[in-house]
Amino acid sequence: MTAAVPSAASAELSPGVPQPATGDATSPATASPLLLVEDLEAGYGPINVLHRLSLTVYPGEIVAIIGANGAGKTTTLLAISGIVPARAGRIVFQGRDLTAEGIPPHEIVRLGLAHAPEGRKIFPRLTVRENLDMGAFTRNDPDGIAADLEKVFTLFPILRQRQQQPGGLLSGGEQQMLAIARALMARPKLLLLDEPSLGLAPQIVVHIFQVIRELNRQGVSVLLVEQNARMALKNAHRGYVLETGRITLSGTGQQLLHDPRVRAAYLGE
Amino acid sequence: MEGWLAPTELAGGFLQFLILGLVIGSLYALIALGYTMVYGIIELINFAHGDLFMLGAFFALGLAIWPMGVTTAEAPLPALVATVALMLLLTPLFCAIVNVSVDRVVYRPLRNSPKLTVIVSAIGVSFIFMNIGLLWRGATPVKFPDLISDANLLEGTGLRFTWKDLMVVAVTVPTMIALTLFVRYTRLGKAMRATAQNPVAAQLMGINVNRVIAVTFAIGGALAGVASVIYGLYIKAVDYQMGFQNGLYAFTAAVLGGVGNIPGAVLGGLTIGVVGELAKAYLGAKWSEAVIFGILIVVLLFRPTGLLGARTREKV
């Protein structure tokens, strides 16, 4: 696998990437957040998984949520996209209160929020091309869709070659690329990525993160959850540490990378 | 001895039964598609589907008698064509509306309930439909207007293929082709397949899953409606229990082909039609069901996912 985006080859944050309004992640910023999650509670059946979870994503940011298995990372993203209903608190995207307005998941996508879910959830018996068509389901601008298709094929050249193959026959790395590409076809302002590195070979993980940063340079904000804390924090502007449904730490990616608690618990040092 | 034919007669007979089997089988296939599409998308075996087919036949019966008063094939051709066209237009619409309403009122509130709850509800709907049929037309079979000629189109070849047979083929084959093209190439068709393969991911794509499910019930219902008109015109008698037996055959066809699989339902329908007719011809009518279900058991022993279930596995 060769890197498709040479401009994103550096593993460090490049200058010129929009930074959050203040260095301190928890203080209110002057720019209005793209996504605001406040005191969110969500769960399954009698179990509450998230406990008064709050986080923000500002326009132009890459924000990472790190945490162990079962901490509630996936539930957080599913609640933001409306799949798991919020039991309390609010989720505001671009000034619209998704929870108060009771906007169903299929409408949330139209607001500019796309989600590449855990385990990729590729449509296994649709071709790669049909999977991408489904990503653009909410749109009816054929020219824009064609342009975006070209764009994702440039980001992930392998998908162009595999266009006519069923999604289920792709390798894990290719499926992850397809999941991200499919989400991009909605032309989102905010991209939710659930464990983009899961089960992938290290050089493919590097490639995926290069693409994430390239997308971010092109103006897409990203909220990603990862067990691969090092990779996530290296590439994110800001990060949150999630433990048993609560945010226990937050800061810039660099701050968290050097925080002794993070180093001990998540970086194996 | 009865049943023993000369070799040439036997060959001609075989071809004849094959034709008959394919005609009957394409009717089963149309009904089977309704089972398989609904199963493909919400994994529900819709036991009420056969009874919906029966209600469709009763509705079509009303259309034949009421607006035009056309009851025999001797009526003027324009009136005949208009009557059949009206049946083929309004009956599918009626069945689609009924099927969508049942989904909205009965199945949709149970979307997150255990599968068994929904299946038992479907059995309940089946009984309700059957009793509506009983109230509507009574318990005895009702004559369906004989609107299509029985004249043989293959006169002189020793084979029999009537206008009625032609009608069945002329309606079912284009309907099945249209359905296949719809599911394969249209935006909504792709959304149906996507929803069948992963409903959560489909929602994340912006697909309104409940609407896609409603469309699936509408299409399945419409196919049952088409099948009911064809059945009435072909068999010329309808009764409130016709949904049970034909539904059972069609369901068997869907399972034989691989439930959830569209080409599988067609293949299963044709297989059951042909096998049933051949068994009737060579073993006697009493053996036909035993042979059909025997074949079902054998196929499922060796291919538990049905004839096409494992290979293409195209749900919806």
Coordinates of C-alpha atoms in Angstrom, one line a residue:
Chain A
M1 CA 0.0 0.0 0.0
T2 CA 1.5 3.3 -1.0
A3 CA 0.5 6.6 0.4
A4 CA -2.0 8.3 -1.9
V5 CA -1.5 11.7 -0.5
P6 CA 2.1 12.8 -0.5
S7 CA 1.3 16.2 0.9
A8 CA 0.1 14.6 4.0
A9 CA 3.1 12.4 4.6
S10 CA 4.3 14.2 7.7
A11 CA 3.0 12.7 10.9
E12 CA 3.1 16.0 12.7
L13 CA 0.4 18.7 12.6
S14 CA 1.2 21.0 9.8
P15 CA 1.1 24.8 10.2
G16 CA -2.0 26.5 8.8
V17 CA -4.4 23.9 10.1
P18 CA -7.1 25.8 11.9
Q19 CA -6.6 25.6 15.7
P20 CA -9.3 25.8 18.3
A21 CA -10.0 29.3 19.5
T22 CA -8.1 28.7 22.7
G23 CA -5.5 26.2 23.8
D24 CA -7.5 25.0 26.7
A25 CA -10.1 22.6 25.4
T26 CA -12.6 23.0 28.3
S27 CA -12.9 26.7 28.3
P28 CA -15.6 28.3 26.1
A29 CA -14.2 29.5 22.8
T30 CA -15.0 32.6 20.9
A31 CA -15.9 30.7 17.7
S32 CA -19.2 29.0 17.9
P33 CA -18.8 25.2 18.0
L34 CA -19.8 23.1 15.0
L35 CA -20.9 20.3 17.4
L36 CA -21.8 20.8 21.0
V37 CA -22.6 17.9 23.2
E38 CA -23.8 18.8 26.7
D39 CA -24.6 16.5 29.6
L40 CA -25.4 13.7 27.3
E41 CA -26.9 10.5 28.8
A42 CA -27.5 7.5 26.6
G43 CA -27.5 3.7 26.8
Y44 CA -29.2 0.5 26.1
G45 CA -32.2 -1.0 28.0
P46 CA -31.7 -0.4 31.7
I47 CA -28.0 0.4 31.3
N48 CA -26.9 4.0 31.0
V49 CA -23.6 4.0 29.1
L50 CA -22.9 7.7 29.0
H51 CA -23.0 9.9 32.1
R52 CA -23.3 13.6 31.6
L53 CA -20.9 13.6 28.7
S54 CA -20.0 17.0 27.3
L55 CA -17.7 17.7 24.3
T56 CA -17.3 20.2 21.5
V57 CA -15.9 20.2 18.0
Y58 CA -15.0 23.6 16.5
P59 CA -15.0 24.1 12.7
G60 CA -11.8 22.9 11.2
E61 CA -10.8 20.6 14.1
I62 CA -9.8 17.0 14.4
V63 CA -11.0 15.8 17.8
A64 CA -10.2 12.4 19.2
I65 CA -11.9 10.5 21.9
I66 CA -9.7 7.8 23.4
G67 CA -10.7 5.2 25.8
A68 CA -10.7 1.5 26.6
N69 CA -13.1 -1.1 25.2
G70 CA -16.6 -0.5 26.6
A71 CA -15.9 3.1 27.7
G72 CA -18.8 4.3 25.6
K73 CA -16.9 5.7 22.6
T74 CA -19.1 4.0 20.0
T75 CA -22.3 4.9 21.9
T76 CA -21.2 8.5 21.9
L77 CA -21.0 8.6 18.1
L78 CA -24.2 6.6 17.7
A79 CA -26.0 9.1 20.0
I80 CA -24.7 12.0 18.0
S81 CA -26.0 10.5 14.7
G82 CA -29.3 9.7 16.4
I83 CA -29.1 5.9 16.2
V84 CA -29.0 5.6 20.0
P85 CA -31.5 8.0 21.5
A86 CA -30.3 10.6 23.9
R87 CA -32.0 10.2 27.3
A88 CA -30.9 13.5 28.7
G89 CA -28.7 16.4 27.7
R90 CA -28.5 18.0 24.3
I91 CA -26.6 17.6 21.0
V92 CA -26.4 20.8 19.0
F93 CA -25.0 20.7 15.5
Q94 CA -24.5 23.9 13.6
G95 CA -26.8 25.7 16.0
R96 CA -29.6 23.1 15.6
D97 CA -30.6 21.2 18.7
L98 CA -30.9 17.6 17.3
T99 CA -32.3 16.2 20.6
A100 CA -34.9 18.9 21.3
E101 CA -36.1 18.9 17.7
G102 CA -36.2 15.1 17.6
I103 CA -34.4 14.9 14.3
P104 CA -34.3 11.3 13.0
P105 CA -31.0 9.8 11.9
H106 CA -31.7 9.9 8.2
E107 CA -32.3 13.7 8.5
I108 CA -29.2 14.3 10.6
V109 CA -27.1 13.2 7.6
R110 CA -28.7 15.9 5.5
L111 CA -27.5 18.6 8.0
G112 CA -23.9 17.7 7.1
L113 CA -23.0 15.1 9.6
A114 CA -21.7 11.8 8.2
H115 CA -20.7 8.7 10.2
A116 CA -18.3 5.9 9.2
P117 CA -19.5 3.4 11.8
E118 CA -17.7 0.8 14.0
G119 CA -16.8 -2.3 12.0
R120 CA -17.2 -0.3 8.8
K121 CA -20.7 -1.7 8.1
I122 CA -20.1 -1.8 4.4
F123 CA -23.1 -3.1 2.4
P124 CA -21.5 -6.5 1.6
R125 CA -23.6 -7.4 -1.5
L126 CA -23.6 -3.9 -3.1
T127 CA -20.6 -3.1 -5.3
V128 CA -18.1 -0.6 -4.2
R129 CA -19.6 1.9 -6.6
E130 CA -23.1 1.2 -5.2
N131 CA -21.8 1.7 -1.7
L132 CA -20.5 5.1 -2.7
D133 CA -23.9 5.9 -4.4
M134 CA -25.6 5.1 -1.1
G135 CA -23.2 7.6 0.6
A136 CA -24.6 10.3 -1.7
F137 CA -28.2 9.1 -1.1
T138 CA -29.3 12.5 0.4
R139 CA -28.0 14.5 -2.6
N140 CA -29.4 15.2 -6.0
D141 CA -26.7 17.2 -7.6
P142 CA -25.2 14.8 -10.2
D143 CA -22.3 17.0 -11.1
G144 CA -21.3 17.5 -7.5
I145 CA -21.6 13.8 -6.8
A146 CA -19.5 13.0 -9.8
A147 CA -16.8 15.5 -8.6
D148 CA -16.8 14.0 -5.1
L149 CA -16.6 10.5 -6.6
E150 CA -13.5 11.6 -8.4
K151 CA -12.2 13.1 -5.2
V152 CA -12.6 9.9 -3.1
F153 CA -11.0 7.9 -5.9
T154 CA -8.0 10.2 -5.8
L155 CA -7.8 9.8 -2.0
F156 CA -8.2 6.0 -2.3
P157 CA -7.1 4.8 -5.8
I158 CA -7.7 1.2 -4.9
L159 CA -11.4 1.9 -4.7
R160 CA -11.5 3.0 -8.3
Q161 CA -10.0 -0.4 -9.3
R162 CA -12.5 -2.3 -7.1
Q163 CA -15.6 -0.3 -8.3
Q164 CA -17.5 -3.3 -9.6
Q165 CA -16.6 -5.7 -6.8
P166 CA -19.0 -6.5 -3.9
G167 CA -18.1 -4.5 -0.8
G168 CA -18.0 -7.7 1.2
L169 CA -15.1 -9.1 -0.8
L170 CA -12.7 -6.2 0.0
S171 CA -9.9 -6.6 2.5
G172 CA -10.3 -4.9 6.0
G173 CA -8.2 -1.9 5.0
E174 CA -10.1 -1.5 1.7
Q175 CA -13.4 -1.7 3.6
Q176 CA -12.2 1.0 6.0
M177 CA -11.3 3.2 3.0
L178 CA -14.7 2.5 1.5
A179 CA -16.4 3.3 4.8
I180 CA -14.6 6.7 4.9
A181 CA -15.2 7.3 1.2
R182 CA -18.9 6.5 1.5
A183 CA -19.3 8.9 4.4
L184 CA -17.5 11.6 2.4
M185 CA -19.9 11.2 -0.5
A186 CA -22.5 13.0 1.7
R187 CA -20.1 16.0 1.5
P188 CA -20.2 16.4 5.3
K189 CA -19.1 19.3 7.4
L190 CA -18.4 16.9 10.3
L191 CA -17.1 13.4 9.8
L192 CA -17.5 10.9 12.6
L193 CA -15.0 8.0 12.5
D194 CA -15.4 5.0 14.7
E195 CA -12.1 3.1 15.2
P196 CA -10.7 3.8 11.7
S197 CA -7.5 1.8 12.6
L198 CA -9.2 -1.3 14.0
G199 CA -7.7 -4.5 12.7
L200 CA -5.5 -2.8 10.1
A201 CA -1.8 -3.3 9.3
P202 CA 0.3 -0.4 10.7
Q203 CA 1.2 1.1 7.3
I204 CA -2.5 1.1 6.3
V205 CA -3.3 2.9 9.6
V206 CA -0.7 5.5 8.7
H207 CA -2.3 5.9 5.3
I208 CA -5.8 6.3 6.8
F209 CA -4.6 9.0 9.1
Q210 CA -2.8 10.8 6.3
V211 CA -6.1 10.9 4.5
I212 CA -8.0 12.1 7.5
R213 CA -5.5 15.0 7.8
E214 CA -5.8 15.7 4.1
L215 CA -9.6 15.9 4.4
N216 CA -9.3 18.1 7.4
R217 CA -7.0 20.5 5.4
Q218 CA -9.8 20.5 2.8
G219 CA -12.2 21.8 5.4
V220 CA -13.8 18.7 6.9
S221 CA -14.0 18.7 10.7
V222 CA -13.5 15.3 12.2
L223 CA -14.6 13.6 15.4
L224 CA -12.9 10.2 15.8
V225 CA -12.8 7.6 18.5
E226 CA -9.8 5.3 18.8
Q227 CA -8.3 2.6 20.9
N228 CA -5.0 3.4 19.1
A229 CA -4.5 6.4 21.4
R230 CA -1.0 7.3 20.2
M231 CA -2.0 7.6 16.5
A232 CA -5.2 9.4 17.4
L233 CA -3.6 12.0 19.7
K234 CA -0.7 12.6 17.3
N235 CA -3.1 13.5 14.6
A236 CA -5.8 15.4 16.5
H237 CA -5.9 19.0 17.5
R238 CA -7.7 18.1 20.7
G239 CA -8.6 15.0 22.6
Y240 CA -10.9 13.6 25.3
V241 CA -10.3 10.6 27.5
L242 CA -13.4 8.6 28.1
E243 CA -13.7 6.3 31.0
T244 CA -16.8 4.3 31.8
G245 CA -19.0 6.8 30.1
R246 CA -17.4 9.9 31.6
I247 CA -14.9 12.4 30.2
T248 CA -12.0 12.3 32.7
L249 CA -9.4 14.3 30.8
S250 CA -9.3 16.7 27.9
G251 CA -6.7 18.9 26.2
T252 CA -4.8 19.4 23.0
G253 CA -3.5 16.3 21.3
Q254 CA 0.1 17.1 22.4
Q255 CA -0.9 17.8 26.0
L256 CA -2.6 14.4 26.3
L257 CA 0.2 12.6 24.6
H258 CA 2.5 13.9 27.3
D259 CA 0.1 13.6 30.2
P260 CA 1.5 11.0 32.6
R261 CA -1.9 9.5 33.3
V262 CA -2.6 9.0 29.6
R263 CA 0.9 7.6 29.0
A264 CA 0.4 5.1 31.8
A265 CA -3.1 4.0 30.9
Y266 CA -3.3 4.3 27.1
L267 CA 0.2 4.5 25.7
G268 CA 1.7 1.6 27.6
E269 CA 4.6 3.6 29.1
Chain B
M1 CA -53.1 -49.6 -18.3
E2 CA -54.0 -46.0 -17.5
G3 CA -51.1 -43.7 -17.5
W4 CA -48.8 -45.7 -19.8
L5 CA -48.2 -43.9 -23.0
A6 CA -46.3 -44.7 -26.2
P7 CA -42.8 -43.2 -26.2
T8 CA -43.7 -40.3 -28.6
E9 CA -46.8 -39.5 -26.6
L10 CA -44.7 -39.7 -23.5
A11 CA -42.2 -37.1 -24.9
G12 CA -45.1 -34.9 -26.0
G13 CA -46.7 -35.3 -22.7
F14 CA -43.6 -34.4 -20.9
L15 CA -43.3 -31.2 -22.8
Q16 CA -46.9 -30.4 -22.2
F17 CA -46.6 -30.9 -18.4
L18 CA -43.4 -28.8 -18.5
I19 CA -45.3 -25.9 -20.1
L20 CA -48.1 -26.2 -17.7
G21 CA -45.7 -26.4 -14.8
L22 CA -43.9 -23.3 -15.9
V23 CA -47.2 -21.4 -16.3
I24 CA -48.4 -22.4 -12.8
G25 CA -44.9 -21.9 -11.4
S26 CA -44.6 -18.3 -12.6
L27 CA -47.8 -17.6 -10.7
Y28 CA -46.2 -19.1 -7.5
A29 CA -43.1 -17.1 -8.2
L30 CA -45.1 -13.8 -8.2
I31 CA -46.5 -14.6 -4.8
A32 CA -43.2 -15.9 -3.6
L33 CA -41.6 -12.6 -4.4
G34 CA -43.8 -10.9 -1.8
Y35 CA -42.7 -13.3 0.9
T36 CA -39.0 -13.1 -0.1
M37 CA -38.8 -9.2 -0.4
V38 CA -40.4 -8.7 3.0
Y39 CA -38.2 -11.3 4.6
G40 CA -35.2 -9.8 3.0
I41 CA -35.8 -6.5 4.5
I42 CA -37.2 -7.1 8.0
E43 CA -36.7 -10.9 8.4
L44 CA -40.4 -11.4 8.8
I45 CA -42.1 -14.4 7.3
N46 CA -45.3 -12.6 6.4
F47 CA -47.9 -15.4 6.9
A48 CA -50.7 -13.0 5.9
H49 CA -49.3 -12.7 2.4
G50 CA -51.2 -15.6 1.0
D51 CA -54.5 -14.3 2.5
L52 CA -53.7 -10.9 1.0
F53 CA -53.6 -12.7 -2.3
M54 CA -57.0 -14.1 -1.6
L55 CA -58.5 -10.6 -0.7
G56 CA -57.0 -9.4 -4.0
A57 CA -58.8 -12.1 -5.9
F58 CA -62.1 -11.1 -4.2
F59 CA -61.5 -7.5 -5.0
A60 CA -60.8 -8.3 -8.7
L61 CA -64.0 -10.4 -8.8
G62 CA -65.9 -7.3 -7.8
L63 CA -64.3 -5.3 -10.5
A64 CA -65.2 -7.8 -13.3
I65 CA -68.9 -7.8 -12.4
W66 CA -69.5 -4.3 -11.2
P67 CA -68.3 -1.6 -13.5
M68 CA -68.7 -3.3 -16.9
G69 CA -70.9 -6.3 -16.2
V70 CA -68.4 -8.3 -18.3
T71 CA -68.6 -12.0 -17.2
T72 CA -67.7 -14.1 -20.3
A73 CA -65.0 -14.2 -23.0
E74 CA -67.8 -13.6 -25.5
A75 CA -68.2 -10.0 -24.4
P76 CA -67.0 -7.4 -26.9
L77 CA -63.2 -7.3 -27.1
P78 CA -62.8 -3.6 -26.0
A79 CA -64.9 -4.3 -22.9
L80 CA -62.8 -7.4 -22.1
V81 CA -59.5 -5.6 -22.5
A82 CA -60.8 -2.7 -20.4
T83 CA -62.0 -5.1 -17.7
V84 CA -58.8 -7.0 -17.5
A85 CA -56.7 -3.8 -17.6
L86 CA -58.8 -2.3 -14.8
M87 CA -58.3 -5.5 -12.7
L88 CA -54.6 -5.4 -13.3
L89 CA -54.4 -1.8 -12.4
L90 CA -56.7 -1.5 -9.3
T91 CA -56.1 -4.9 -7.7
P92 CA -52.4 -4.4 -7.2
L93 CA -53.1 -0.9 -5.9
F94 CA -55.7 -2.3 -3.4
C95 CA -53.3 -5.0 -2.2
A96 CA -50.5 -2.5 -1.9
I97 CA -52.5 -0.2 0.2
V98 CA -53.7 -3.0 2.5
N99 CA -50.2 -4.4 2.9
V100 CA -48.7 -1.0 3.7
S101 CA -51.5 -0.3 6.2
V102 CA -50.9 -3.6 7.9
D103 CA -47.2 -2.8 8.2
R104 CA -47.9 0.6 9.6
V105 CA -50.5 -0.5 12.1
V106 CA -49.3 -4.0 13.1
Y107 CA -45.6 -4.6 12.2
R108 CA -44.0 -1.2 12.6
P109 CA -44.9 -0.7 16.3
L110 CA -43.2 -4.1 16.8
R111 CA -40.0 -3.2 14.8
N112 CA -37.8 -3.6 17.9
S113 CA -39.7 -6.6 19.4
P114 CA -38.4 -10.1 19.2
K115 CA -38.9 -11.7 15.8
L116 CA -41.3 -14.3 17.2
T117 CA -43.7 -11.6 18.3
V118 CA -43.9 -10.2 14.8
I119 CA -44.4 -13.6 13.2
V120 CA -47.2 -14.5 15.6
S121 CA -48.8 -11.1 14.7
A122 CA -48.5 -12.0 11.1
I123 CA -50.4 -15.3 11.8
G124 CA -53.0 -13.2 13.5
V125 CA -53.3 -10.9 10.5
S126 CA -53.6 -14.0 8.3
F127 CA -56.7 -15.2 10.3
I128 CA -58.2 -11.7 10.2
F129 CA -57.8 -11.6 6.5
M130 CA -59.3 -15.1 6.0
N131 CA -62.3 -14.1 8.1
I132 CA -62.8 -10.9 6.2
G133 CA -62.8 -13.1 3.1
L134 CA -65.3 -15.4 4.6
L135 CA -67.6 -12.5 5.5
W136 CA -67.1 -10.9 2.1
R137 CA -67.9 -13.9 -0.2
G138 CA -69.0 -16.7 2.0
A139 CA -67.6 -20.1 2.5
T140 CA -68.3 -21.7 -0.9
P141 CA -66.1 -21.2 -3.9
V142 CA -67.2 -18.4 -6.1
K143 CA -67.0 -18.5 -9.9
F144 CA -64.6 -16.0 -11.3
P145 CA -65.6 -14.6 -14.7
D146 CA -64.1 -16.6 -17.6
L147 CA -62.7 -13.7 -19.6
I148 CA -59.8 -15.2 -21.5
S149 CA -60.3 -17.6 -24.3
D150 CA -59.3 -21.3 -24.0
A151 CA -58.5 -21.5 -27.7
N152 CA -55.2 -23.4 -28.3
L153 CA -52.4 -21.3 -29.8
L154 CA -50.4 -24.4 -30.7
E155 CA -53.1 -26.2 -32.7
G156 CA -51.8 -29.0 -34.8
T157 CA -48.5 -29.5 -32.8
G158 CA -50.0 -31.9 -30.4
L159 CA -49.3 -29.4 -27.6
R160 CA -51.7 -27.2 -25.8
F161 CA -50.9 -23.6 -25.0
T162 CA -54.0 -21.4 -24.6
W163 CA -54.6 -17.7 -24.5
K164 CA -55.0 -18.2 -20.8
D165 CA -51.5 -19.7 -20.6
L166 CA -50.2 -16.8 -22.7
M167 CA -51.8 -14.3 -20.4
V168 CA -50.1 -15.7 -17.4
V169 CA -46.7 -15.6 -19.1
A170 CA -47.3 -12.2 -20.6
V171 CA -48.1 -10.6 -17.3
T172 CA -45.7 -12.5 -14.9
V173 CA -42.5 -12.4 -16.9
P174 CA -42.5 -8.6 -17.6
T175 CA -43.5 -8.0 -14.0
M176 CA -40.6 -10.0 -12.7
I177 CA -38.2 -8.3 -15.1
A178 CA -39.4 -4.9 -14.1
L179 CA -39.0 -5.8 -10.5
T180 CA -35.4 -7.0 -11.0
L181 CA -34.4 -3.9 -12.9
F182 CA -36.1 -1.7 -10.3
V183 CA -34.2 -3.4 -7.4
R184 CA -30.9 -3.4 -9.3
Y185 CA -30.7 0.0 -10.9
T186 CA -33.0 2.6 -9.2
R187 CA -32.0 4.7 -6.3
L188 CA -34.9 3.3 -4.3
G189 CA -34.0 -0.2 -5.3
K190 CA -30.5 0.2 -4.2
A191 CA -31.7 1.8 -0.9
M192 CA -33.9 -1.4 -0.4
R193 CA -30.9 -3.7 -0.8
A194 CA -28.8 -1.4 1.4
T195 CA -31.5 -1.5 4.1
A196 CA -31.8 -5.3 3.8
Q197 CA -28.1 -5.7 4.2
N198 CA -27.6 -3.3 7.1
P199 CA -30.4 -1.1 8.4
V200 CA -28.3 0.9 10.7
A201 CA -25.7 1.8 8.1
A202 CA -28.6 2.6 5.7
Q203 CA -29.9 5.2 8.2
L204 CA -26.5 6.6 8.5
M205 CA -26.6 7.2 4.7
G206 CA -29.7 9.2 5.1
I207 CA -32.1 6.5 4.0
N208 CA -35.5 6.6 5.7
V209 CA -35.7 3.0 6.6
N210 CA -39.4 3.0 7.6
R211 CA -40.2 4.4 4.2
V212 CA -38.1 1.8 2.4
I213 CA -39.9 -0.9 4.4
A214 CA -43.3 0.6 3.4
V215 CA -42.3 0.6 -0.3
T216 CA -41.2 -3.1 0.1
F217 CA -44.7 -3.9 1.5
A218 CA -46.3 -1.9 -1.3
I219 CA -44.4 -3.8 -4.0
G220 CA -44.9 -7.2 -2.4
G221 CA -48.6 -6.4 -2.0
A222 CA -48.9 -5.2 -5.6
L223 CA -47.3 -8.5 -6.8
A224 CA -49.8 -10.5 -4.8
G225 CA -52.5 -8.4 -6.4
V226 CA -51.3 -9.1 -9.9
A227 CA -51.0 -12.8 -9.0
S228 CA -54.6 -12.8 -7.7
V229 CA -56.0 -11.4 -10.9
I230 CA -54.1 -13.9 -13.0
Y231 CA -55.1 -16.7 -10.7
G232 CA -58.8 -15.8 -10.9
L233 CA -58.8 -15.6 -14.7
Y234 CA -56.8 -18.8 -15.0
I235 CA -58.4 -21.0 -12.4
K236 CA -61.9 -19.4 -12.7
A237 CA -62.9 -20.0 -9.2
V238 CA -61.9 -18.3 -5.9
D239 CA -62.6 -19.0 -2.3
Y240 CA -61.6 -17.7 1.1
Q241 CA -59.1 -20.5 1.7
M242 CA -57.2 -20.1 -1.6
G243 CA -54.6 -17.9 0.2
F244 CA -53.6 -20.7 2.5
Q245 CA -52.7 -23.3 0.0
N246 CA -51.2 -21.1 -2.6
G247 CA -49.4 -19.1 0.0
L248 CA -47.9 -22.3 1.4
Y249 CA -46.7 -23.2 -2.1
A250 CA -45.3 -19.8 -2.7
F251 CA -43.6 -19.7 0.7
T252 CA -42.1 -23.1 -0.1
A253 CA -40.9 -21.6 -3.4
A254 CA -39.2 -18.7 -1.6
V255 CA -37.5 -21.1 0.9
L256 CA -36.5 -23.5 -1.9
G257 CA -34.9 -20.6 -3.9
G258 CA -33.3 -19.1 -0.8
V259 CA -35.5 -16.8 1.2
G260 CA -34.6 -13.2 0.8
N261 CA -33.3 -13.8 -2.7
I262 CA -35.3 -12.4 -5.7
P263 CA -34.0 -14.7 -8.5
G264 CA -34.3 -17.5 -6.0
A265 CA -38.0 -16.9 -5.5
V266 CA -38.5 -17.1 -9.3
L267 CA -36.5 -20.2 -9.6
G268 CA -38.2 -21.8 -6.6
G269 CA -41.7 -20.9 -8.0
L270 CA -40.9 -22.4 -11.4
T271 CA -39.3 -25.5 -9.8
I272 CA -42.4 -26.1 -7.7
G273 CA -44.7 -25.6 -10.6
V274 CA -42.9 -28.0 -12.9
V275 CA -42.3 -30.6 -10.2
G276 CA -45.9 -30.4 -9.1
E277 CA -47.3 -30.9 -12.6
L278 CA -44.9 -33.7 -13.5
A279 CA -45.7 -35.5 -10.2
K280 CA -49.4 -35.1 -10.9
A281 CA -49.0 -36.5 -14.4
Y282 CA -46.7 -39.4 -13.7
L283 CA -47.5 -40.3 -10.1
G284 CA -51.0 -39.1 -9.7
A285 CA -52.4 -35.9 -8.2
K286 CA -52.3 -37.3 -4.6
W287 CA -48.5 -37.5 -4.8
S288 CA -47.8 -34.0 -6.1
E289 CA -47.6 -32.3 -2.7
A290 CA -45.5 -35.1 -1.2
V291 CA -43.0 -34.8 -4.0
I292 CA -42.9 -30.9 -3.8
F293 CA -42.2 -31.0 0.0
G294 CA -39.9 -34.0 -0.4
I295 CA -37.8 -32.0 -2.8
L296 CA -37.9 -29.0 -0.4
I297 CA -36.6 -31.2 2.4
V298 CA -33.8 -32.8 0.2
V299 CA -32.7 -29.4 -1.1
L300 CA -32.6 -27.9 2.4
L301 CA -30.6 -30.9 3.7
F302 CA -27.9 -30.2 1.2
R303 CA -28.2 -26.5 0.7
P304 CA -29.7 -25.1 3.9
T305 CA -29.7 -21.5 2.4
G306 CA -31.8 -22.7 -0.6
L307 CA -30.9 -23.1 -4.2
L308 CA -29.5 -19.6 -4.7
G309 CA -29.2 -18.6 -1.1
A310 CA -25.5 -19.1 -0.6
R311 CA -24.1 -18.1 -3.9
T312 CA -25.5 -14.7 -4.6
R313 CA -27.2 -14.1 -1.3
E314 CA -28.9 -11.0 -2.5
K315 CA -31.3 -10.2 0.2
V316 CA -34.5 -8.2 -0.7

